[in-house]
Amino acid sequence: MITISDAAQAHFVKLLADQPEGTHIRVFVISPGTPSAECGVSYCPPDAVEADDMELEFNGFNAMVDEKSAPFLEDASIDFVTDQLGSQLTLKAPNAKMRKVSSDAPLKERIEYVIQSEINPQLASHGGNIMLVDIEDGVAVLQFGGGCNGCSMVDVTLKDGIEKQLLDMFPGELTGVKDVTEHQHGDHSYQ
């Protein structure tokens, strides 16, 4: 479920050495399955362990995961990276905003999963996002939002980025993408 690198495990062991006996770490997702999902790691003293927590054993400590967060932490990874700017703990949870769907799920669910887990995080750097409106005769009908609405590069993003990625991922199921957004250029648009 969660992969914790050797460097991160050593970091947690060092941090937990200064905590009361029996303290674990807790890995969690706030607002799981929503666009505003946030992941975190905290101390978990013995009196904070819940009966339905999942307990994951690591080298020198255990990680507790609450029942609600567990499905959204599938394929999550924690690393401890040191570079010239210092050290940083990184937590990546590609399924936090939307629960991972199976390969035999309906096409609409699989496309929505790719949009939430891969495409929207890329568009977020420009303040934008997309949503799947419908699928019409093999064409994914998309609507742009945020900074993408009114952006002069939206056609390039749609055809060279999003369409190419979706057609590569769903060959034989998708034949194209279409934008139905009424693009209004404004202060919100990325320039």
Short mmCIF file of C-alpha atoms in Angstrom, two decimals:
data_model
loop_
_atom_site.label_atom_id
_atom_site.label_comp_id
_atom_site.label_asym_id
_atom_site.label_seq_id
_atom_site.Cartn_x
_atom_site.Cartn_y
_atom_site.Cartn_z
CA MET A 1 0.00 0.00 0.00
CA ILE A 2 2.58 2.62 1.12
CA THR A 3 6.24 2.46 0.21
CA ILE A 4 8.61 4.21 2.60
CA SER A 5 12.21 4.56 1.38
CA ASP A 6 15.10 3.44 3.59
CA ALA A 7 16.12 7.09 4.07
CA ALA A 8 12.59 8.03 5.20
CA GLN A 9 12.41 5.02 7.53
CA ALA A 10 15.70 6.06 9.16
CA HIS A 11 14.35 9.62 9.49
CA PHE A 12 11.16 8.40 11.20
CA VAL A 13 13.14 6.17 13.58
CA LYS A 14 15.28 9.18 14.56
CA LEU A 15 12.20 11.39 15.11
CA LEU A 16 10.33 8.72 17.08
CA ALA A 17 13.31 8.23 19.42
CA ASP A 18 12.38 11.58 21.02
CA GLN A 19 8.70 10.62 21.46
CA PRO A 20 7.01 8.68 24.29
CA GLU A 21 7.32 4.89 24.15
CA GLY A 22 4.87 3.23 21.75
CA THR A 23 4.42 6.25 19.50
CA HIS A 24 3.89 5.39 15.82
CA ILE A 25 3.46 7.55 12.75
CA ARG A 26 0.09 8.13 11.11
CA VAL A 27 -0.29 8.54 7.34
CA PHE A 28 -3.63 10.10 6.38
CA VAL A 29 -5.65 11.88 3.72
CA ILE A 30 -7.86 14.88 4.54
CA SER A 31 -10.91 15.10 2.23
CA PRO A 32 -10.01 11.88 0.38
CA GLY A 33 -11.53 11.41 -3.06
CA THR A 34 -12.05 15.14 -3.65
CA PRO A 35 -10.07 17.69 -5.68
CA SER A 36 -8.97 19.33 -2.39
CA ALA A 37 -7.52 16.11 -0.90
CA GLU A 38 -4.36 16.64 1.15
CA CYS A 39 -2.01 13.95 2.48
CA GLY A 40 -0.03 14.12 5.65
CA VAL A 41 2.11 12.34 8.20
CA SER A 42 1.95 12.91 11.95
CA TYR A 43 2.89 11.29 15.23
CA CYS A 44 0.41 8.72 16.50
CA PRO A 45 0.69 8.20 20.29
CA PRO A 46 -0.67 4.91 21.66
CA ASP A 47 -3.93 6.53 22.85
CA ALA A 48 -4.66 7.81 19.31
CA VAL A 49 -4.70 4.34 17.71
CA GLU A 50 -8.23 3.47 16.55
CA ALA A 51 -9.67 -0.07 16.47
CA ASP A 52 -10.15 0.05 12.68
CA ASP A 53 -6.66 1.42 11.90
CA MET A 54 -4.52 -0.56 9.51
CA GLU A 55 -1.07 -1.14 11.00
CA LEU A 56 1.88 -1.33 8.58
CA GLU A 57 5.20 -2.59 9.94
CA PHE A 58 8.44 -0.94 8.89
CA ASN A 59 12.04 -1.09 10.08
CA GLY A 60 11.90 0.21 13.67
CA PHE A 61 8.38 1.66 13.70
CA ASN A 62 4.79 1.10 12.57
CA ALA A 63 2.63 3.33 10.37
CA MET A 64 -1.05 3.64 11.20
CA VAL A 65 -3.60 4.32 8.45
CA ASP A 66 -7.25 5.05 9.19
CA GLU A 67 -9.91 3.05 7.37
CA LYS A 68 -11.22 6.06 5.40
CA SER A 69 -7.75 7.04 4.08
CA ALA A 70 -6.55 3.51 3.21
CA PRO A 71 -8.01 3.12 -0.32
CA PHE A 72 -6.73 6.57 -1.29
CA LEU A 73 -3.17 5.75 -0.15
CA GLU A 74 -2.77 2.83 -2.56
CA ASP A 75 0.55 3.25 -4.42
CA ALA A 76 1.61 6.08 -2.07
CA SER A 77 5.30 6.64 -1.39
CA ILE A 78 7.27 8.53 1.24
CA ASP A 79 10.89 9.54 0.73
CA PHE A 80 13.45 11.66 2.58
CA VAL A 81 15.55 13.65 0.12
CA THR A 82 18.68 15.62 0.94
CA ASP A 83 20.12 18.11 -1.54
CA GLN A 84 22.07 21.39 -1.48
CA LEU A 85 18.99 23.22 -0.14
CA GLY A 86 18.55 20.87 2.81
CA SER A 87 16.42 17.85 3.66
CA GLN A 88 12.79 17.26 2.89
CA LEU A 89 10.24 14.55 3.52
CA THR A 90 8.11 13.96 0.41
CA LEU A 91 4.77 12.17 0.31
CA LYS A 92 3.29 11.22 -3.06
CA ALA A 93 -0.20 9.76 -3.17
CA PRO A 94 -1.43 9.56 -6.77
CA ASN A 95 -4.82 8.18 -5.70
CA ALA A 96 -5.63 10.70 -2.95
CA LYS A 97 -7.99 12.81 -5.05
CA MET A 98 -9.74 9.86 -6.64
CA ARG A 99 -9.74 6.20 -5.66
CA LYS A 100 -7.84 3.99 -8.09
CA VAL A 101 -10.20 2.24 -10.49
CA SER A 102 -9.78 -1.25 -11.88
CA SER A 103 -8.77 -1.87 -15.49
CA ASP A 104 -12.22 -3.34 -16.22
CA ALA A 105 -14.14 -0.34 -14.82
CA PRO A 106 -16.38 1.59 -17.25
CA LEU A 107 -14.46 3.83 -19.67
CA LYS A 108 -15.88 7.01 -18.11
CA GLU A 109 -14.51 6.05 -14.65
CA ARG A 110 -11.09 5.16 -16.06
CA ILE A 111 -10.87 8.47 -17.96
CA GLU A 112 -11.96 10.45 -14.89
CA TYR A 113 -9.27 8.68 -12.87
CA VAL A 114 -6.55 9.64 -15.40
CA ILE A 115 -7.81 13.23 -15.44
CA GLN A 116 -7.71 13.52 -11.63
CA SER A 117 -4.49 11.60 -11.01
CA GLU A 118 -2.34 12.65 -13.99
CA ILE A 119 -3.72 15.48 -16.14
CA ASN A 120 -5.13 17.92 -13.56
CA PRO A 121 -1.97 17.90 -11.42
CA GLN A 122 -0.05 19.04 -14.53
CA LEU A 123 -2.60 21.76 -15.35
CA ALA A 124 -2.65 22.94 -11.71
CA SER A 125 0.74 24.62 -12.16
CA HIS A 126 -1.06 27.09 -14.44
CA GLY A 127 -4.10 27.30 -12.18
CA GLY A 128 -6.20 25.18 -14.53
CA ASN A 129 -8.13 21.94 -14.62
CA ILE A 130 -10.40 19.88 -16.84
CA MET A 131 -13.42 17.72 -16.24
CA LEU A 132 -15.02 15.01 -18.33
CA VAL A 133 -18.52 16.09 -19.35
CA ASP A 134 -19.45 13.02 -21.39
CA ILE A 135 -18.30 10.47 -23.93
CA GLU A 136 -20.04 10.78 -27.32
CA ASP A 137 -19.34 8.13 -29.95
CA GLY A 138 -15.80 7.52 -28.70
CA VAL A 139 -15.01 11.23 -28.23
CA ALA A 140 -14.25 12.50 -24.72
CA VAL A 141 -16.10 15.78 -24.21
CA LEU A 142 -14.04 17.98 -21.87
CA GLN A 143 -14.58 21.29 -20.13
CA PHE A 144 -11.66 23.47 -19.08
CA GLY A 145 -11.73 25.49 -15.86
CA GLY A 146 -9.58 27.83 -13.83
CA GLY A 147 -6.63 29.40 -15.63
CA CYS A 148 -7.21 27.18 -18.69
CA ASN A 149 -10.48 28.98 -19.42
CA GLY A 150 -9.48 31.71 -21.86
CA CYS A 151 -5.82 30.69 -22.14
CA SER A 152 -4.32 31.23 -25.58
CA MET A 153 -2.57 27.83 -25.40
CA VAL A 154 -5.72 25.78 -24.72
CA ASP A 155 -5.83 24.30 -28.25
CA VAL A 156 -2.21 23.13 -28.01
CA THR A 157 -2.83 21.72 -24.53
CA LEU A 158 -5.93 19.90 -25.76
CA LYS A 159 -4.54 18.38 -28.98
CA ASP A 160 -0.82 17.90 -28.27
CA GLY A 161 -1.14 17.06 -24.60
CA ILE A 162 -4.47 15.78 -23.34
CA GLU A 163 -5.77 14.13 -26.53
CA LYS A 164 -2.45 12.43 -27.24
CA GLN A 165 -2.22 11.10 -23.66
CA LEU A 166 -5.82 9.83 -23.57
CA LEU A 167 -5.67 8.20 -27.03
CA ASP A 168 -2.42 6.44 -26.04
CA MET A 169 -4.01 5.16 -22.82
CA PHE A 170 -7.35 4.10 -24.31
CA PRO A 171 -6.62 2.81 -27.85
CA GLY A 172 -9.66 1.40 -29.59
CA GLU A 173 -11.96 2.96 -26.98
CA LEU A 174 -11.41 6.68 -27.65
CA THR A 175 -11.14 8.32 -31.05
CA GLY A 176 -10.65 11.94 -29.95
CA VAL A 177 -11.36 14.72 -27.50
CA LYS A 178 -13.54 17.81 -27.82
CA ASP A 179 -13.58 21.04 -25.82
CA VAL A 180 -17.03 22.48 -25.01
CA THR A 181 -15.77 25.37 -22.86
CA GLU A 182 -16.97 28.90 -23.58
CA HIS A 183 -13.51 30.45 -23.32
CA GLN A 184 -13.58 33.91 -21.79
CA HIS A 185 -10.15 35.56 -21.58
CA GLY A 186 -9.67 37.29 -18.24
CA ASP A 187 -7.52 37.85 -15.18
CA HIS A 188 -7.88 34.17 -14.28
CA SER A 189 -6.21 33.03 -17.53
CA TYR A 190 -2.61 31.88 -17.61
CA GLN A 191 -0.52 34.02 -19.99
#
